[in-house]
Amino acid sequence: MRLDLRTITVIVVLAGLALMPLLAWAVDEPYWLRFWSRVMILALAAVGVNLILGFGGMVSFGHAMYIAIGAYAVGALRFHGVEGGLPDLLLAVGAGALVALIIGAICLRTAGIYFIMITLAFAQMTYFFFISQEQYGGDDGMRIEGGTRLGPLDLSNDATLYYATFLLLCGALLVSWRLVNSRFGMVIRGARSNEQRMTALGFPTYRYRLTAYVISAVICAIAGALLANLTLYVSPAYTHWTRSGELLIMVILGGLGSLFGPVLGAIALLLLEDVIAHFTRHWQLFLGPILILVVIFAREGLFGLLTPRRQRSHTAGGSHG
Amino acid sequence: MKKHLSMLAGGVAAAAFAAGAAQAESVKIGYMATFSGPPGVLGEHNRDGFQLGIEHLGGTLGDLDVEIIEADDQLKPDVGKQIIDRYLQSDRVDFVVGIIFSNVMMAVYEDVVGSETFLISTNAGPSPIAGESCSEYFFSTSWQNDQLHGAAGLQAVNDGVESAFLIAPNYQAGRDAMAGFKREFEGHGTIAGEILTQINQPDYSAEIAQIAAAGADAVFIFLPGGMGVNFVKQYASSGIDLPLYSGSTVDGTTLPAIGEEMMGGYSSPNFWAPDMDTPVNQRFMADFEERFGYIPSVYAAQGYDAAALIDSAIRAVDGDLSNKEGMRDAMRQADFESIRGDFQFGNNHFPVQDWYAGEVVSDDQGRATIALGDMVAEDFQDAYHQDCAMQW
Amino acid sequence: MSTTLLLIQTLNGLQFGVMLFLMAAGLTLVFGIMNLVNLAHGSLYMMGAYFAAAATAWTGNPLLGILFAIPATLLLGVVVEFITLRTLYQRDHLDQVLCTFGLILFFNELARVLWGSAAIPMAIPEALTGFVTIIPGLIYPKWRLAIILVGLLVALLLYLLISHTRLGMLIRAGASNRPMVGALGVNISLLFTLVFGLGAALAGLAGAMVAPLLSVEPGMGDPILILTFVVIVIGGIGSIRGAFIASLLVGLIDTVGRSFLPALLRELFQTQSANTIGAALASMLIYILMAAVLFFRPRGLFPPKGR
């Protein structure tokens, strides 16, 4: 591994995240823990989205749905009096995977903009489904009594949650890295640039893409379970289409198809939102044009800016197809 | 804002500043409301009212300087939760004020009162907070959600309505609204039909056609914000001429858009209207429009009273913000000049107050505004207060 | 369930569908010809409504307001195209989604800054207030009838424009094979600006026509945007005919479903929650329709040929 600017950034950001709690305790700012937990949870979801979007070219406008499923899994178990722990994770992952398998199987019949719209359609259906769940508070959502407990670990504790999220984020990055550089990843990336060729080569691309879709959904569902632990609250608003849009923005802002891009994107978007919101109540008036400028001028996102110019066209999956 | 930027830089100085500020001669208030999206207008009115309330107290609360940290919850419960985390853990506020929507309130309520910080709701009043989850650290300067709809039900009963048609969006507040109306209305009249509509539905032609077919003699709607504007405009052009009763629908925030259509009709019932004859209200009305350029709505009035309530609490303990018991006892007396005249707090810290029918009239400049009509309920208390264990 | 009610609901569905068509026609053209995903189409609709309301307040005549809104939105569309979208044609859909998402944020907030957060008023043109009796016992608001007529007229004009003019020929050609049109020496960039302007004007017309019936407020374009996308996807992107049929289909199914589904479920299950579930199911109907259509026809009902 050469020590170029991008590697340095990855190391600095991860080390910074690892040390953040120490700083927060030193200056007595426990809030930082929670803020950065939220950033990392959304970054985790964005890493999941990136797996199919950045490498597979599948633009899902409905991945917020899996965050909601993960969060509702925790909420529903607590509502029915099941103590949190392994059941939380099993249900979040299981429900996320099952739903993704069914919906993915239908959605992947389409491609391009049709795929964007059909994933949106399913997310909207999920939205209305959760709204109609009166026992879980309907549109108001519900409070979750108590977090996930795994042995001695209690995720409703701020520091525990922070480090659990941090480790899961690193884990998800590692899994993505392994996946993308495996035979599996080659097929996914190949299918993105030329599906017919991959099919002709004898790869059942549909099955590969479905698998990628399910994995990415599961990562989002785990992020949802973490989000439920952070907020101890779940509501249908988690499935709103603008939330799915935000996930896409994180990925694109960070740099499409780069492994670490989504993390940078999540950090950038949430900080941007926060900082502008403190200057003016009309924060969207500024966030909108910033997004436009990024799209027009920083084509490969923040991570692309860190890449030496002559290398840019060669970055893995970084080209736009 | 200062605090926040420093977070970026990881600044230590600001943290020290915050720790020092807690003991200083100022009161720190976290004011959170919904400012973005279509319902942002509610937050704006509310905040302007709160601000004018502080200005009328000489820019201080209980003779302490005021530091307000304002935030937009975007009507997203988890965003609201994050803001509250910051208020409690980083800004270390003395009061949390605001909160327009019940779902945001439900997401943050336990955190605020659990940390023994006073929470002054200037709008949201979901039923659990009035009932079993009531808290000594919570006060409302508005109303419990059902009360408004109950008042509308009483209004319909008083008018001798025999059968009513009900429309509300398909979410918790909508279903609660229907329940609130029915609680007072059923037994006196029948329900000719009820429809739960989609949230943020633009077109109501299908529902209006059903009203026409149902043969009711009045319509009750709970369609806050833009939904209500959509409905009223379409209803007015539909040729149906049944009286319209409403909750949170025809009020100061929607009248600029639907004043023409509703002229001479009922507004949503209220405990306050611009023409209310109290000395405080005259001062409020005289200054508000000059200061902010629009006719205040009830949301502004609720914000205004929050400032006076906090002022009375701090005054009672001579500025000793650590004396929470003293402040609570003071607030329970409701011993301040309220914009709505005299009122009391019930055992659950929700106001027990008079409710009036409202009428849409034109003011001296020909603009639509609300005039107080008949009193429909005197000292009206919410239906959940028995479930609240708190007694004092 | 009376026949009158069914008739009225059908008219309502038709009116809703026609309104959707005004939106969908522009969006599907821009999409089909320029290959541009324009999430800001709903913002143009919103601006159309605001232009109409503002011009009405200024002139005191709603009809003038609506007539003003059409060229104003057209101009706005051209400016937006020129400043931000022009660079995006060669990019993939994702960049376009992000950029136009940024435009939504910007326009919603701009409307708030210019006209305030609260909804602003807009009246129905004097001559078209009130209602007409279509058959005895069936009265219908004149303004809604006017919307249906205008929508059908626009559909007819679009049909003539596309199948009987040179511009229409280019548009059709552009929808099926873009590079070829350019290779034949057509000024593509002018064609694109024209098409985008046309789409914007149609969105503006839709916004202005519904302004007297709807709350003119920041963000009013967002819900309609999603519906419009549903329509063009069901219809097949780039197909005006598909957009027309899908618009009416979505309008009718949504309206009729909303009015009869909860009642039907109540009859079947006789429980309190039937009402809630019925309402939720009615909201999902069009998405179910879309998923079903795409399942059987992954490129919509009428995909343009040759792509």
PDB file of N, CA and C in Angstrom, chain A residues 23 27-32 34-36 38 127-128 131-132 134 137-140 143 158 227 230-233 235 237-238 242-243 246 271 273-275 278-279 281 283-284, chain B residues 1 3-8 10-12 15 35-36 44 47 70 72 74 76-79 81-82 85-86 89-90 92 102-103 106-107 110-111 170-173 175 198-199:
ATOM      1  N   LEU A  23     -11.282  12.794  23.248  1.00  0.00           N
ATOM      2  CA  LEU A  23     -11.334  14.243  23.186  1.00  0.00           C
ATOM      3  C   LEU A  23     -12.625  14.756  23.818  1.00  0.00           C
ATOM      4  N   VAL A  27     -12.758  17.350  27.071  1.00  0.00           N
ATOM      5  CA  VAL A  27     -13.339  18.689  27.119  1.00  0.00           C
ATOM      6  C   VAL A  27     -14.762  18.662  27.650  1.00  0.00           C
ATOM      7  N   ASP A  28     -15.183  17.505  28.165  1.00  0.00           N
ATOM      8  CA  ASP A  28     -16.504  17.384  28.761  1.00  0.00           C
ATOM      9  C   ASP A  28     -17.611  17.756  27.781  1.00  0.00           C
ATOM     10  N   GLU A  29     -17.577  17.158  26.624  1.00  0.00           N
ATOM     11  CA  GLU A  29     -18.618  17.396  25.620  1.00  0.00           C
ATOM     12  C   GLU A  29     -19.228  16.065  25.194  1.00  0.00           C
ATOM     13  N   PRO A  30     -20.000  15.415  26.076  1.00  0.00           N
ATOM     14  CA  PRO A  30     -20.538  14.103  25.730  1.00  0.00           C
ATOM     15  C   PRO A  30     -21.395  14.129  24.464  1.00  0.00           C
ATOM     16  N   TYR A  31     -21.869  15.319  24.116  1.00  0.00           N
ATOM     17  CA  TYR A  31     -22.716  15.407  22.929  1.00  0.00           C
ATOM     18  C   TYR A  31     -21.981  14.992  21.662  1.00  0.00           C
ATOM     19  N   TRP A  32     -20.693  15.288  21.609  1.00  0.00           N
ATOM     20  CA  TRP A  32     -19.922  14.928  20.411  1.00  0.00           C
ATOM     21  C   TRP A  32     -20.039  13.447  20.096  1.00  0.00           C
ATOM     22  N   ARG A  34     -22.519  11.486  20.620  1.00  0.00           N
ATOM     23  CA  ARG A  34     -23.789  11.165  19.974  1.00  0.00           C
ATOM     24  C   ARG A  34     -23.834  11.705  18.548  1.00  0.00           C
ATOM     25  N   PHE A  35     -23.318  12.910  18.378  1.00  0.00           N
ATOM     26  CA  PHE A  35     -23.310  13.483  17.035  1.00  0.00           C
ATOM     27  C   PHE A  35     -22.522  12.589  16.078  1.00  0.00           C
ATOM     28  N   TRP A  36     -21.334  12.203  16.514  1.00  0.00           N
ATOM     29  CA  TRP A  36     -20.501  11.402  15.618  1.00  0.00           C
ATOM     30  C   TRP A  36     -20.990   9.968  15.496  1.00  0.00           C
ATOM     31  N   ARG A  38     -24.118   9.290  15.199  1.00  0.00           N
ATOM     32  CA  ARG A  38     -25.116   9.456  14.138  1.00  0.00           C
ATOM     33  C   ARG A  38     -24.448   9.530  12.769  1.00  0.00           C
ATOM     34  N   TYR A 127     -43.476   2.950   3.653  1.00  0.00           N
ATOM     35  CA  TYR A 127     -43.829   4.150   4.415  1.00  0.00           C
ATOM     36  C   TYR A 127     -45.293   4.079   4.849  1.00  0.00           C
ATOM     37  N   PHE A 128     -46.175   3.805   3.884  1.00  0.00           N
ATOM     38  CA  PHE A 128     -47.593   3.751   4.225  1.00  0.00           C
ATOM     39  C   PHE A 128     -47.903   2.550   5.114  1.00  0.00           C
ATOM     40  N   ILE A 131     -47.030   3.584   8.608  1.00  0.00           N
ATOM     41  CA  ILE A 131     -48.000   4.565   9.095  1.00  0.00           C
ATOM     42  C   ILE A 131     -49.275   3.877   9.568  1.00  0.00           C
ATOM     43  N   SER A 132     -49.644   2.782   8.906  1.00  0.00           N
ATOM     44  CA  SER A 132     -50.895   2.129   9.278  1.00  0.00           C
ATOM     45  C   SER A 132     -50.732   1.207  10.479  1.00  0.00           C
ATOM     46  N   GLU A 134     -50.909   0.910  13.801  1.00  0.00           N
ATOM     47  CA  GLU A 134     -51.329   1.709  14.951  1.00  0.00           C
ATOM     48  C   GLU A 134     -50.668   1.284  16.246  1.00  0.00           C
ATOM     49  N   GLY A 137     -47.614   3.045  17.015  1.00  0.00           N
ATOM     50  CA  GLY A 137     -47.688   4.500  17.068  1.00  0.00           C
ATOM     51  C   GLY A 137     -48.017   5.164  15.746  1.00  0.00           C
ATOM     52  N   GLY A 138     -48.211   4.379  14.695  1.00  0.00           N
ATOM     53  CA  GLY A 138     -48.555   4.982  13.406  1.00  0.00           C
ATOM     54  C   GLY A 138     -47.542   6.023  12.990  1.00  0.00           C
ATOM     55  N   ASP A 139     -48.049   7.150  12.534  1.00  0.00           N
ATOM     56  CA  ASP A 139     -47.191   8.209  12.022  1.00  0.00           C
ATOM     57  C   ASP A 139     -46.336   8.842  13.126  1.00  0.00           C
ATOM     58  N   ASP A 140     -46.828   8.812  14.354  1.00  0.00           N
ATOM     59  CA  ASP A 140     -46.084   9.417  15.457  1.00  0.00           C
ATOM     60  C   ASP A 140     -44.851   8.616  15.825  1.00  0.00           C
ATOM     61  N   ARG A 143     -41.553   5.190  21.071  1.00  0.00           N
ATOM     62  CA  ARG A 143     -40.360   5.190  21.882  1.00  0.00           C
ATOM     63  C   ARG A 143     -39.903   3.765  22.098  1.00  0.00           C
ATOM     64  N   ASP A 158     -23.794   5.483  25.579  1.00  0.00           N
ATOM     65  CA  ASP A 158     -23.256   6.283  24.472  1.00  0.00           C
ATOM     66  C   ASP A 158     -21.904   5.779  23.972  1.00  0.00           C
ATOM     67  N   LEU A 227     -29.315   2.941  14.712  1.00  0.00           N
ATOM     68  CA  LEU A 227     -30.018   4.224  14.821  1.00  0.00           C
ATOM     69  C   LEU A 227     -31.098   4.142  15.900  1.00  0.00           C
ATOM     70  N   LEU A 230     -29.495   4.574  19.101  1.00  0.00           N
ATOM     71  CA  LEU A 230     -29.055   5.947  19.330  1.00  0.00           C
ATOM     72  C   LEU A 230     -30.218   6.831  19.751  1.00  0.00           C
ATOM     73  N   THR A 231     -31.321   6.735  19.005  1.00  0.00           N
ATOM     74  CA  THR A 231     -32.431   7.649  19.276  1.00  0.00           C
ATOM     75  C   THR A 231     -33.447   7.054  20.238  1.00  0.00           C
ATOM     76  N   LEU A 232     -33.385   5.724  20.432  1.00  0.00           N
ATOM     77  CA  LEU A 232     -34.405   5.016  21.206  1.00  0.00           C
ATOM     78  C   LEU A 232     -35.785   5.445  20.755  1.00  0.00           C
ATOM     79  N   TYR A 233     -35.925   5.570  19.455  1.00  0.00           N
ATOM     80  CA  TYR A 233     -37.160   6.060  18.885  1.00  0.00           C
ATOM     81  C   TYR A 233     -37.221   5.613  17.441  1.00  0.00           C
ATOM     82  N   SER A 235     -39.739   5.928  13.778  1.00  0.00           N
ATOM     83  CA  SER A 235     -40.959   6.448  13.164  1.00  0.00           C
ATOM     84  C   SER A 235     -40.922   6.221  11.660  1.00  0.00           C
ATOM     85  N   ALA A 237     -41.042   8.185   9.433  1.00  0.00           N
ATOM     86  CA  ALA A 237     -40.269   9.227   8.752  1.00  0.00           C
ATOM     87  C   ALA A 237     -38.926   8.678   8.266  1.00  0.00           C
ATOM     88  N   TYR A 238     -38.450   7.611   8.929  1.00  0.00           N
ATOM     89  CA  TYR A 238     -37.175   7.012   8.501  1.00  0.00           C
ATOM     90  C   TYR A 238     -37.231   6.480   7.073  1.00  0.00           C
ATOM     91  N   THR A 242     -37.060  11.362   0.900  1.00  0.00           N
ATOM     92  CA  THR A 242     -35.934  12.302   0.989  1.00  0.00           C
ATOM     93  C   THR A 242     -34.781  11.683   1.772  1.00  0.00           C
ATOM     94  N   ARG A 243     -35.100  10.742   2.677  1.00  0.00           N
ATOM     95  CA  ARG A 243     -34.033  10.059   3.418  1.00  0.00           C
ATOM     96  C   ARG A 243     -33.213   9.179   2.483  1.00  0.00           C
ATOM     97  N   GLU A 246     -31.005  11.391   0.640  1.00  0.00           N
ATOM     98  CA  GLU A 246     -29.833  11.816   1.402  1.00  0.00           C
ATOM     99  C   GLU A 246     -28.721  10.774   1.366  1.00  0.00           C
ATOM    100  N   LEU A 271     -22.206  17.639   8.565  1.00  0.00           N
ATOM    101  CA  LEU A 271     -21.562  18.842   9.101  1.00  0.00           C
ATOM    102  C   LEU A 271     -22.081  20.084   8.379  1.00  0.00           C
ATOM    103  N   GLU A 273     -24.916  20.518   6.822  1.00  0.00           N
ATOM    104  CA  GLU A 273     -26.284  20.802   7.231  1.00  0.00           C
ATOM    105  C   GLU A 273     -26.288  21.522   8.572  1.00  0.00           C
ATOM    106  N   ASP A 274     -25.474  20.999   9.479  1.00  0.00           N
ATOM    107  CA  ASP A 274     -25.429  21.543  10.822  1.00  0.00           C
ATOM    108  C   ASP A 274     -24.880  22.952  10.860  1.00  0.00           C
ATOM    109  N   VAL A 275     -23.795  23.147  10.135  1.00  0.00           N
ATOM    110  CA  VAL A 275     -23.122  24.443  10.194  1.00  0.00           C
ATOM    111  C   VAL A 275     -23.977  25.518   9.533  1.00  0.00           C
ATOM    112  N   HIS A 278     -26.835  26.765  11.435  1.00  0.00           N
ATOM    113  CA  HIS A 278     -26.562  27.669  12.545  1.00  0.00           C
ATOM    114  C   HIS A 278     -26.316  29.093  12.100  1.00  0.00           C
ATOM    115  N   PHE A 279     -26.108  29.274  10.822  1.00  0.00           N
ATOM    116  CA  PHE A 279     -25.949  30.636  10.318  1.00  0.00           C
ATOM    117  C   PHE A 279     -27.281  31.232   9.900  1.00  0.00           C
ATOM    118  N   ARG A 281     -31.668  30.338   9.039  1.00  0.00           N
ATOM    119  CA  ARG A 281     -32.773  29.404   9.065  1.00  0.00           C
ATOM    120  C   ARG A 281     -33.066  28.925   7.643  1.00  0.00           C
ATOM    121  N   TRP A 283     -31.346  27.383   5.541  1.00  0.00           N
ATOM    122  CA  TRP A 283     -30.149  26.610   5.202  1.00  0.00           C
ATOM    123  C   TRP A 283     -30.265  25.899   3.870  1.00  0.00           C
ATOM    124  N   GLN A 284     -31.509  25.543   3.489  1.00  0.00           N
ATOM    125  CA  GLN A 284     -31.637  24.819   2.224  1.00  0.00           C
ATOM    126  C   GLN A 284     -31.315  25.691   1.027  1.00  0.00           C
TER     127      GLN A 284
ATOM    128  N   MET B   1     -24.478  28.965  18.206  1.00  0.00           N
ATOM    129  CA  MET B   1     -23.750  28.920  16.942  1.00  0.00           C
ATOM    130  C   MET B   1     -22.260  28.888  17.193  1.00  0.00           C
ATOM    131  N   LYS B   3     -20.731  27.817  19.722  1.00  0.00           N
ATOM    132  CA  LYS B   3     -20.398  26.520  20.265  1.00  0.00           C
ATOM    133  C   LYS B   3     -20.152  25.513  19.163  1.00  0.00           C
ATOM    134  N   HIS B   4     -21.024  25.630  18.200  1.00  0.00           N
ATOM    135  CA  HIS B   4     -21.073  24.583  17.238  1.00  0.00           C
ATOM    136  C   HIS B   4     -19.901  24.569  16.305  1.00  0.00           C
ATOM    137  N   LEU B   5     -19.532  25.762  15.899  1.00  0.00           N
ATOM    138  CA  LEU B   5     -18.405  25.862  14.992  1.00  0.00           C
ATOM    139  C   LEU B   5     -17.170  25.325  15.666  1.00  0.00           C
ATOM    140  N   SER B   6     -17.084  25.596  16.951  1.00  0.00           N
ATOM    141  CA  SER B   6     -15.894  25.168  17.671  1.00  0.00           C
ATOM    142  C   SER B   6     -15.819  23.655  17.698  1.00  0.00           C
ATOM    143  N   MET B   7     -16.987  23.030  17.605  1.00  0.00           N
ATOM    144  CA  MET B   7     -16.979  21.585  17.592  1.00  0.00           C
ATOM    145  C   MET B   7     -16.182  21.074  16.403  1.00  0.00           C
ATOM    146  N   LEU B   8     -16.333  21.784  15.308  1.00  0.00           N
ATOM    147  CA  LEU B   8     -15.596  21.434  14.115  1.00  0.00           C
ATOM    148  C   LEU B   8     -14.109  21.475  14.389  1.00  0.00           C
ATOM    149  N   GLY B  10     -12.803  21.319  17.126  1.00  0.00           N
ATOM    150  CA  GLY B  10     -12.477  20.584  18.332  1.00  0.00           C
ATOM    151  C   GLY B  10     -12.022  21.522  19.431  1.00  0.00           C
ATOM    152  N   GLY B  11     -12.539  22.740  19.436  1.00  0.00           N
ATOM    153  CA  GLY B  11     -12.045  23.775  20.353  1.00  0.00           C
ATOM    154  C   GLY B  11     -12.378  23.490  21.797  1.00  0.00           C
ATOM    155  N   VAL B  12     -11.462  23.785  22.633  1.00  0.00           N
ATOM    156  CA  VAL B  12     -11.634  23.537  24.052  1.00  0.00           C
ATOM    157  C   VAL B  12     -12.191  24.782  24.730  1.00  0.00           C
ATOM    158  N   ALA B  15     -15.946  25.054  25.214  1.00  0.00           N
ATOM    159  CA  ALA B  15     -16.498  24.170  26.226  1.00  0.00           C
ATOM    160  C   ALA B  15     -16.380  24.816  27.603  1.00  0.00           C
ATOM    161  N   PHE B  35     -39.142  24.657  11.339  1.00  0.00           N
ATOM    162  CA  PHE B  35     -39.070  25.841  10.484  1.00  0.00           C
ATOM    163  C   PHE B  35     -39.031  25.489   9.005  1.00  0.00           C
ATOM    164  N   SER B  36     -38.594  24.272   8.688  1.00  0.00           N
ATOM    165  CA  SER B  36     -38.463  23.944   7.266  1.00  0.00           C
ATOM    166  C   SER B  36     -39.661  23.130   6.804  1.00  0.00           C
ATOM    167  N   GLU B  44     -42.483  29.520  12.703  1.00  0.00           N
ATOM    168  CA  GLU B  44     -42.159  30.935  12.586  1.00  0.00           C
ATOM    169  C   GLU B  44     -43.050  31.803  13.474  1.00  0.00           C
ATOM    170  N   ARG B  47     -42.162  31.208  17.154  1.00  0.00           N
ATOM    171  CA  ARG B  47     -40.907  31.807  17.584  1.00  0.00           C
ATOM    172  C   ARG B  47     -41.024  33.323  17.670  1.00  0.00           C
ATOM    173  N   GLU B  70     -31.411  28.508  19.044  1.00  0.00           N
ATOM    174  CA  GLU B  70     -32.563  28.145  18.234  1.00  0.00           C
ATOM    175  C   GLU B  70     -32.218  26.985  17.306  1.00  0.00           C
ATOM    176  N   ASP B  72     -33.945  23.978  14.274  1.00  0.00           N
ATOM    177  CA  ASP B  72     -35.030  23.519  13.410  1.00  0.00           C
ATOM    178  C   ASP B  72     -35.072  21.998  13.442  1.00  0.00           C
ATOM    179  N   GLN B  74     -36.956  20.162  11.676  1.00  0.00           N
ATOM    180  CA  GLN B  74     -37.311  19.698  10.322  1.00  0.00           C
ATOM    181  C   GLN B  74     -38.475  18.720  10.320  1.00  0.00           C
ATOM    182  N   LYS B  76     -38.529  16.058  11.785  1.00  0.00           N
ATOM    183  CA  LYS B  76     -37.997  14.703  11.819  1.00  0.00           C
ATOM    184  C   LYS B  76     -37.686  14.378  13.280  1.00  0.00           C
ATOM    185  N   PRO B  77     -38.359  13.368  13.828  1.00  0.00           N
ATOM    186  CA  PRO B  77     -38.157  13.064  15.241  1.00  0.00           C
ATOM    187  C   PRO B  77     -36.694  12.803  15.592  1.00  0.00           C
ATOM    188  N   ASP B  78     -35.960  12.124  14.720  1.00  0.00           N
ATOM    189  CA  ASP B  78     -34.579  11.814  15.105  1.00  0.00           C
ATOM    190  C   ASP B  78     -33.694  13.055  15.051  1.00  0.00           C
ATOM    191  N   VAL B  79     -34.013  13.989  14.158  1.00  0.00           N
ATOM    192  CA  VAL B  79     -33.265  15.243  14.154  1.00  0.00           C
ATOM    193  C   VAL B  79     -33.556  16.016  15.438  1.00  0.00           C
ATOM    194  N   LYS B  81     -34.371  14.797  18.240  1.00  0.00           N
ATOM    195  CA  LYS B  81     -33.677  14.084  19.300  1.00  0.00           C
ATOM    196  C   LYS B  81     -32.206  14.504  19.382  1.00  0.00           C
ATOM    197  N   GLN B  82     -31.604  14.650  18.220  1.00  0.00           N
ATOM    198  CA  GLN B  82     -30.202  15.035  18.183  1.00  0.00           C
ATOM    199  C   GLN B  82     -30.010  16.449  18.734  1.00  0.00           C
ATOM    200  N   ASP B  85     -30.269  16.334  22.439  1.00  0.00           N
ATOM    201  CA  ASP B  85     -29.005  15.844  22.993  1.00  0.00           C
ATOM    202  C   ASP B  85     -28.019  16.991  23.156  1.00  0.00           C
ATOM    203  N   ARG B  86     -27.938  17.813  22.112  1.00  0.00           N
ATOM    204  CA  ARG B  86     -26.980  18.925  22.155  1.00  0.00           C
ATOM    205  C   ARG B  86     -27.378  19.919  23.244  1.00  0.00           C
ATOM    206  N   GLN B  89     -26.634  18.055  26.684  1.00  0.00           N
ATOM    207  CA  GLN B  89     -25.284  17.609  27.016  1.00  0.00           C
ATOM    208  C   GLN B  89     -24.229  18.651  26.718  1.00  0.00           C
ATOM    209  N   SER B  90     -24.471  19.451  25.703  1.00  0.00           N
ATOM    210  CA  SER B  90     -23.425  20.370  25.288  1.00  0.00           C
ATOM    211  C   SER B  90     -23.758  21.804  25.688  1.00  0.00           C
ATOM    212  N   ARG B  92     -26.196  22.665  27.692  1.00  0.00           N
ATOM    213  CA  ARG B  92     -26.654  22.636  29.082  1.00  0.00           C
ATOM    214  C   ARG B  92     -27.656  23.746  29.373  1.00  0.00           C
ATOM    215  N   SER B 102     -46.445  16.659  17.615  1.00  0.00           N
ATOM    216  CA  SER B 102     -46.524  15.625  18.641  1.00  0.00           C
ATOM    217  C   SER B 102     -45.488  14.535  18.446  1.00  0.00           C
ATOM    218  N   ASN B 103     -45.208  14.168  17.190  1.00  0.00           N
ATOM    219  CA  ASN B 103     -44.260  13.066  17.020  1.00  0.00           C
ATOM    220  C   ASN B 103     -42.851  13.483  17.446  1.00  0.00           C
ATOM    221  N   MET B 106     -42.948  13.412  21.281  1.00  0.00           N
ATOM    222  CA  MET B 106     -42.863  12.073  21.857  1.00  0.00           C
ATOM    223  C   MET B 106     -41.441  11.521  21.790  1.00  0.00           C
ATOM    224  N   ALA B 107     -40.705  11.938  20.764  1.00  0.00           N
ATOM    225  CA  ALA B 107     -39.346  11.422  20.621  1.00  0.00           C
ATOM    226  C   ALA B 107     -38.409  12.022  21.658  1.00  0.00           C
ATOM    227  N   GLU B 110     -39.085  12.188  27.065  1.00  0.00           N
ATOM    228  CA  GLU B 110     -38.478  11.492  28.195  1.00  0.00           C
ATOM    229  C   GLU B 110     -37.060  11.990  28.478  1.00  0.00           C
ATOM    230  N   ASP B 111     -36.342  12.314  27.413  1.00  0.00           N
ATOM    231  CA  ASP B 111     -34.973  12.773  27.600  1.00  0.00           C
ATOM    232  C   ASP B 111     -34.929  14.084  28.369  1.00  0.00           C
ATOM    233  N   ASN B 170     -54.744  10.087   7.896  1.00  0.00           N
ATOM    234  CA  ASN B 170     -54.549   8.776   8.497  1.00  0.00           C
ATOM    235  C   ASN B 170     -53.247   8.723   9.289  1.00  0.00           C
ATOM    236  N   TYR B 171     -53.205   9.455  10.389  1.00  0.00           N
ATOM    237  CA  TYR B 171     -52.084   9.307  11.310  1.00  0.00           C
ATOM    238  C   TYR B 171     -52.600   9.532  12.723  1.00  0.00           C
ATOM    239  N   GLN B 172     -51.711   9.359  13.687  1.00  0.00           N
ATOM    240  CA  GLN B 172     -52.175   9.328  15.064  1.00  0.00           C
ATOM    241  C   GLN B 172     -52.970  10.575  15.434  1.00  0.00           C
ATOM    242  N   ALA B 173     -52.418  11.759  15.129  1.00  0.00           N
ATOM    243  CA  ALA B 173     -53.094  12.991  15.500  1.00  0.00           C
ATOM    244  C   ALA B 173     -54.466  13.075  14.829  1.00  0.00           C
ATOM    245  N   ARG B 175     -56.403  10.464  13.921  1.00  0.00           N
ATOM    246  CA  ARG B 175     -57.331   9.542  14.587  1.00  0.00           C
ATOM    247  C   ARG B 175     -57.722  10.095  15.961  1.00  0.00           C
ATOM    248  N   GLN B 198     -54.987  10.507   3.028  1.00  0.00           N
ATOM    249  CA  GLN B 198     -53.537  10.384   2.987  1.00  0.00           C
ATOM    250  C   GLN B 198     -52.905  11.655   3.548  1.00  0.00           C
ATOM    251  N   ILE B 199     -51.756  11.497   4.168  1.00  0.00           N
ATOM    252  CA  ILE B 199     -51.054  12.673   4.677  1.00  0.00           C
ATOM    253  C   ILE B 199     -50.547  13.517   3.513  1.00  0.00           C
TER     254      ILE B 199
END
